[in-house]
PDB file of C-alpha atoms in Angstrom:
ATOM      1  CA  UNK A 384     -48.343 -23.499  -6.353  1.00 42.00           C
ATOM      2  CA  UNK A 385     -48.491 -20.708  -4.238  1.00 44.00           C
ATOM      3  CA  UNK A 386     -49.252 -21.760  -0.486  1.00 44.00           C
ATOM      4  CA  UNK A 387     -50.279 -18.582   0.080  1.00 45.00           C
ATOM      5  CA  UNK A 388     -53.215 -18.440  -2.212  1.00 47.00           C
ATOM      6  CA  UNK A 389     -56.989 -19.732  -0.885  1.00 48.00           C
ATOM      7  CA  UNK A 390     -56.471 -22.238  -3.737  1.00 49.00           C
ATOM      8  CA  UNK A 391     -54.318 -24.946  -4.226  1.00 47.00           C
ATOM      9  CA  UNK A 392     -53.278 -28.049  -2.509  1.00 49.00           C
ATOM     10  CA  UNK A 393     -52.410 -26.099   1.191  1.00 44.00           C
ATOM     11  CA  UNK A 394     -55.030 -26.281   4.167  1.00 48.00           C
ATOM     12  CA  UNK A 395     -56.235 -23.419   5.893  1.00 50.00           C
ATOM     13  CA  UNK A 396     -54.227 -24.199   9.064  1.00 48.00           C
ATOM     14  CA  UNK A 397     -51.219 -24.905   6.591  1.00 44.00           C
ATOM     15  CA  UNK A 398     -51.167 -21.324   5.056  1.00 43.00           C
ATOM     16  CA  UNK A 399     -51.777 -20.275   8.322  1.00 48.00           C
ATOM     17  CA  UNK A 400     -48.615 -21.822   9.543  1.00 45.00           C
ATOM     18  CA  UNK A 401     -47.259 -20.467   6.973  1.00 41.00           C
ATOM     19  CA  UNK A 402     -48.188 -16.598   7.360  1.00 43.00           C
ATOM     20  CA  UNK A 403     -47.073 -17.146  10.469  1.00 43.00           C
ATOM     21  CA  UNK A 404     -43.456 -18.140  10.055  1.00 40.00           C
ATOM     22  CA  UNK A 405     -42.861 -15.447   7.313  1.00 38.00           C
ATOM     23  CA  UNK A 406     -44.356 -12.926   9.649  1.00 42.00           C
ATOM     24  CA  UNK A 407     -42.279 -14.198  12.637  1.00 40.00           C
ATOM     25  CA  UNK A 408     -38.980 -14.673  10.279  1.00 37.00           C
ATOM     26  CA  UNK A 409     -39.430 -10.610   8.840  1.00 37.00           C
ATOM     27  CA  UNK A 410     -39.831  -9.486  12.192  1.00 37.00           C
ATOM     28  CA  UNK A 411     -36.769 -11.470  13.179  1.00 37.00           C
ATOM     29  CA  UNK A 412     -34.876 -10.522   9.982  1.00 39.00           C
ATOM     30  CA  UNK A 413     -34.376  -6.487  11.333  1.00 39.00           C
ATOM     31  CA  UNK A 414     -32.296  -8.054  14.129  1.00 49.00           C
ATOM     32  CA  UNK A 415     -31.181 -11.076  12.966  1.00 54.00           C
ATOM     33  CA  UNK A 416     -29.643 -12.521   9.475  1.00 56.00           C
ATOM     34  CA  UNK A 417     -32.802 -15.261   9.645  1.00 56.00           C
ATOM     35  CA  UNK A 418     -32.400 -18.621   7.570  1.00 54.00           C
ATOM     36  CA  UNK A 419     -35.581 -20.969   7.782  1.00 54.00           C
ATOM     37  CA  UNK A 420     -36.313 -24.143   5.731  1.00 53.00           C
ATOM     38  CA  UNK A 421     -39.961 -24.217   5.065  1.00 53.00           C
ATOM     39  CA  UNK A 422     -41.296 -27.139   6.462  1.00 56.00           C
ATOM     40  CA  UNK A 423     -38.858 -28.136   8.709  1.00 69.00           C
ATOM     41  CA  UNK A 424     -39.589 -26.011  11.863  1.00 84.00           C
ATOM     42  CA  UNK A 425     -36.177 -24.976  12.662  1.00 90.00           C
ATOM     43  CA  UNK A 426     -35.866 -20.747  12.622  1.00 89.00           C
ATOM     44  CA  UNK A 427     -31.944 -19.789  12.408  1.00 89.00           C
ATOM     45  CA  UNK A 428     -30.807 -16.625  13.822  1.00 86.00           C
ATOM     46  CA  UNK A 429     -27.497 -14.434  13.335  1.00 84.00           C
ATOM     47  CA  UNK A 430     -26.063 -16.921  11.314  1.00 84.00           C
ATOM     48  CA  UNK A 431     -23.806 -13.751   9.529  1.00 84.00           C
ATOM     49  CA  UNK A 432     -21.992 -13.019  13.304  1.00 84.00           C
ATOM     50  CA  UNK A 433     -19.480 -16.164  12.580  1.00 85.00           C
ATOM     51  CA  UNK A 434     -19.338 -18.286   9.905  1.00 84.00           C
ATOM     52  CA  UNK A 435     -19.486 -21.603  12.336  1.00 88.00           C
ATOM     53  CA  UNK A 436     -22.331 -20.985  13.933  1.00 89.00           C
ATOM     54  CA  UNK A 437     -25.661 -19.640  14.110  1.00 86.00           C
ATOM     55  CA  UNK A 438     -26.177 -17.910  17.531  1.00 91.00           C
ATOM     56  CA  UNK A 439     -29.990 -18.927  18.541  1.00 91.00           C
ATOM     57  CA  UNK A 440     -31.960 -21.767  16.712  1.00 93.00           C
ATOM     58  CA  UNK A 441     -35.671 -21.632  17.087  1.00 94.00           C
ATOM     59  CA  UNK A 442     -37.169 -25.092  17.013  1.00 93.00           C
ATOM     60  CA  UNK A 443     -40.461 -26.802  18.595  1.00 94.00           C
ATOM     61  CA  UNK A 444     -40.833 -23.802  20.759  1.00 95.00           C
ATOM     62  CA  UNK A 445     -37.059 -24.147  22.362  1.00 97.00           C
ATOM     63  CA  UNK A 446     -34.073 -21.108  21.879  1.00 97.00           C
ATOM     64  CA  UNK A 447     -30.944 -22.514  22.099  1.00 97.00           C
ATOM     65  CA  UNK A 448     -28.313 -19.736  22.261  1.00 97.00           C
ATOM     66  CA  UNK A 449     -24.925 -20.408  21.310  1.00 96.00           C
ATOM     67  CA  UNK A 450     -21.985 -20.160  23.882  1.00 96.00           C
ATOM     68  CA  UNK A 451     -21.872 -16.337  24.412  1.00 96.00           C
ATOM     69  CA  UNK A 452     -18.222 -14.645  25.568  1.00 96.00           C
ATOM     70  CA  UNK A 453     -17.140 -11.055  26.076  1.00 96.00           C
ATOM     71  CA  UNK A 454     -13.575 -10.459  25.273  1.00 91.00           C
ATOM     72  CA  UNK A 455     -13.752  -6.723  26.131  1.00 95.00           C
ATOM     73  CA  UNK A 456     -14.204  -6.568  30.059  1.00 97.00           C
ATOM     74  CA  UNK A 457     -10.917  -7.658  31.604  1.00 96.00           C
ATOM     75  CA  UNK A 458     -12.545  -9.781  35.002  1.00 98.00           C
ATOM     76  CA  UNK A 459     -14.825 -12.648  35.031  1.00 98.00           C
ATOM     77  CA  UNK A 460     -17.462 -10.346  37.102  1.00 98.00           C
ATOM     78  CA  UNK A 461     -17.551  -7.614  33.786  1.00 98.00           C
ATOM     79  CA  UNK A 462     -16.842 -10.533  31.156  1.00 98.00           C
ATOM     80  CA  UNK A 463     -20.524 -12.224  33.082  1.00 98.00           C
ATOM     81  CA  UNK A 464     -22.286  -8.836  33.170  1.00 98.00           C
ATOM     82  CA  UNK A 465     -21.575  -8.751  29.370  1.00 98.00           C
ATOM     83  CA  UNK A 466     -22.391 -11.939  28.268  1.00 98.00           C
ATOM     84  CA  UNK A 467     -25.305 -11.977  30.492  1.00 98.00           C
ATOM     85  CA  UNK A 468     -26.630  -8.587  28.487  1.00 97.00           C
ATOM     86  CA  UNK A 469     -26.110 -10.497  25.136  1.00 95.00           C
ATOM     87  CA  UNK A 470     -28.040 -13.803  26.669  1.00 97.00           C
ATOM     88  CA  UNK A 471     -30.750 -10.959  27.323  1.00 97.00           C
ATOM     89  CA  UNK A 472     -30.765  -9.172  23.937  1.00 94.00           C
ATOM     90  CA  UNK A 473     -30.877 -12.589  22.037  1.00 93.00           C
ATOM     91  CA  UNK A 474     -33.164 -14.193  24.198  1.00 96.00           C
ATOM     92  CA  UNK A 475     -35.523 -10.980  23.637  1.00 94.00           C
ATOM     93  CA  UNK A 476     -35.019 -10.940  20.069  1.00 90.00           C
ATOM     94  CA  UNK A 477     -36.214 -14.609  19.378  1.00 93.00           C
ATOM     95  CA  UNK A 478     -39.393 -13.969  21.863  1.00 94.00           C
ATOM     96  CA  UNK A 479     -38.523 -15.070  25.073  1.00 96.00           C
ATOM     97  CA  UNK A 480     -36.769 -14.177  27.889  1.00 97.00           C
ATOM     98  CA  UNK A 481     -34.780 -15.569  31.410  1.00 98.00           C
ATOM     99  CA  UNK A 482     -37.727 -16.306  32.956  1.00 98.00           C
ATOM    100  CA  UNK A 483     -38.345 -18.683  30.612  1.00 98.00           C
ATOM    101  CA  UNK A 484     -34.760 -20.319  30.624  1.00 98.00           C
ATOM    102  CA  UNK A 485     -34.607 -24.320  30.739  1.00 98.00           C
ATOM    103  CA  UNK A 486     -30.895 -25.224  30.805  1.00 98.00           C
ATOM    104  CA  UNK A 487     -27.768 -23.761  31.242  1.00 98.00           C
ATOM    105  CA  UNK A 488     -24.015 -24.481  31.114  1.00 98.00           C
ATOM    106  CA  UNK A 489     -21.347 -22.320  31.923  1.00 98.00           C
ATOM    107  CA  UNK A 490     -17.684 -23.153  31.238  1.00 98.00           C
ATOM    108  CA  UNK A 491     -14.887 -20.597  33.605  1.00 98.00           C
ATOM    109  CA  UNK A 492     -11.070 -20.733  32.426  1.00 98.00           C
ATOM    110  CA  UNK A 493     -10.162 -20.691  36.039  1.00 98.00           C
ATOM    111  CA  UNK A 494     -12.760 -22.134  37.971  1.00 98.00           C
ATOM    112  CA  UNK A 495     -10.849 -21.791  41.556  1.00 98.00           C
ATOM    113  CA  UNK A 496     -10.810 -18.219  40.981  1.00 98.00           C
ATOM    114  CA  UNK A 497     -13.883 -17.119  39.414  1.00 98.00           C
ATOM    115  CA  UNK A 498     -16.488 -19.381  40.272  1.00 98.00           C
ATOM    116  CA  UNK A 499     -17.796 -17.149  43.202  1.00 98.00           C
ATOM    117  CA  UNK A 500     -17.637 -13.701  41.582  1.00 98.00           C
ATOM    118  CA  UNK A 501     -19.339 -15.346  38.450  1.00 98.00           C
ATOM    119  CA  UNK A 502     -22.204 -16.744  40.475  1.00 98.00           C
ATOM    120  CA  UNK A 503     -22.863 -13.832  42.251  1.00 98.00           C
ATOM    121  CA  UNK A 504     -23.108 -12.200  38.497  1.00 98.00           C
ATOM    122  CA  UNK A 505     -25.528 -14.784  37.734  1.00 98.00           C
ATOM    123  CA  UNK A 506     -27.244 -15.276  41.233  1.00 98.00           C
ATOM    124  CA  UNK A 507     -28.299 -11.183  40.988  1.00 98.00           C
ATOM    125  CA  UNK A 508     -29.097 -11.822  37.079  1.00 98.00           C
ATOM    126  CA  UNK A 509     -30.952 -15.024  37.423  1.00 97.00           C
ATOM    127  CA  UNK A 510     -34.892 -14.671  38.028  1.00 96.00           C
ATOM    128  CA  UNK A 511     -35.256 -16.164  41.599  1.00 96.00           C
ATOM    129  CA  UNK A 512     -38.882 -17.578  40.427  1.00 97.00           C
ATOM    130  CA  UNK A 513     -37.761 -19.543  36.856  1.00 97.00           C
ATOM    131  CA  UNK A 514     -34.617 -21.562  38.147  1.00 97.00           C
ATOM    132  CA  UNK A 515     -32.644 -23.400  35.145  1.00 98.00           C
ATOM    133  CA  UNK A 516     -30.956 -26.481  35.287  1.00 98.00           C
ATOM    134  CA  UNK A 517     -27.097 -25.494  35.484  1.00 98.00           C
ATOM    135  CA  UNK A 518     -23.984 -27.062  34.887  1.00 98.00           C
ATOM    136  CA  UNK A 519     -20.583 -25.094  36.127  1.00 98.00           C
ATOM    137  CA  UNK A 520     -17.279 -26.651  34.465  1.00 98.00           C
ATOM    138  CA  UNK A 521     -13.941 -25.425  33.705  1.00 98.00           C
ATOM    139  CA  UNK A 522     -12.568 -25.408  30.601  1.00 98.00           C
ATOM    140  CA  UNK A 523      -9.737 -23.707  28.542  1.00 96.00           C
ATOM    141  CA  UNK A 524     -11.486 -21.364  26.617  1.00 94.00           C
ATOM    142  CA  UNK A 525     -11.060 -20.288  22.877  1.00 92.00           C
ATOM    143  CA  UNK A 526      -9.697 -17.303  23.341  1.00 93.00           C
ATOM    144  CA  UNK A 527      -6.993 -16.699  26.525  1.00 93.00           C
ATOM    145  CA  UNK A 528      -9.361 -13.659  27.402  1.00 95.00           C
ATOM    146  CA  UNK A 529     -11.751 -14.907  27.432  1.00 97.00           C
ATOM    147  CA  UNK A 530     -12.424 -16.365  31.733  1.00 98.00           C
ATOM    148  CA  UNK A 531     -16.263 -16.971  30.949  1.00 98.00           C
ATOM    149  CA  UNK A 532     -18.466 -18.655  28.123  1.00 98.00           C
ATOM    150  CA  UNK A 533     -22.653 -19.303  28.774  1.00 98.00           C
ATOM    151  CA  UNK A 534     -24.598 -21.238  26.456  1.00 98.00           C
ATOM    152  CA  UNK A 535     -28.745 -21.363  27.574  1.00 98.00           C
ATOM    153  CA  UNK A 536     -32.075 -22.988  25.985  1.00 98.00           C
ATOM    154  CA  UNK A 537     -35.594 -21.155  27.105  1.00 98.00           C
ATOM    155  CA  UNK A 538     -38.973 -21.808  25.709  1.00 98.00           C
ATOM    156  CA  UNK A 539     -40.630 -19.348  23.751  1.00 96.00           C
ATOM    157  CA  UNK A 540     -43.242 -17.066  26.177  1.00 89.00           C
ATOM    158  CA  UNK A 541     -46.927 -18.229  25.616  1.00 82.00           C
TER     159      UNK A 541
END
């Protein structure tokens, strides 16, 4: 049966779901490698970047972004700066943005060192209006270059 057709054993608001999540998971698809199971509500996006992870999943109007790093700047304040701008682009990219962030956890190699330069990263980043929750934690770090890893969950915008 195609749910798609105006016949068949699909409701009107059921195809319309439908339309709906195939339009949402093309548009996705030119950013994103895009898995969704039909039915299930759960969206999966840029699941080709690593082969552990997905890095958002869209589900009951919630992003959750995987923990984002930057190996390529070589302070915490540049490593922040860069993850932030990837928090940004995939936040954008599933239809939200940080105004719209619920939680956040960040996780600092050396948390002595860098917590201050890192929040000042995040303080100027943050919007001053839509505060997350926020946990700060150190942690060793999957890579030794890596001083700085943020994972965040945001609603979808209206």
């Amino acid at each position: 049966v195609d749910p798609h057709s105006h016949s068949g054993p699909y409701s009107t608001t059921h195809r319309k779901m439908l339309s709906t999540i195939t339009k949402n998971c093309i548009w996705t698809a030119r950013r994103f490698s895009t898995t969704t199971a039909l039915g299930s509500g759960i969206q999966r996006l840029g699941t080709d970047v690593l082969p552990t992870m997905s890095q958002a999943v869209v589900h009951n109007n919630i992003v959750y972004l995987s923990g984002q790093v930057d190996g390529s700047a070589d302070d915490v304040v540049g490593q922040t700066k860069n993850v932030l701008a990837k928090v940004d682009q995939y936040l954008k990219e599933a239809g939200t943005d940080k105004s719209k962030l619920l939680t956040s956890t960040i996780w600092l190699k050396d948390i002595e060192r860098d917590f201050g330069a890192m929040n000042q990263v995040w303080t100027e980043w943050m919007d001053p209006d839509n505060k997350p929750v926020r946990a700060t934690t150190e942690a060793s770090l999957a890579n030794p270059k890596m001083l700085v890893e943020i994972q965040v969950s945001a609603a979808l915008k209206d």
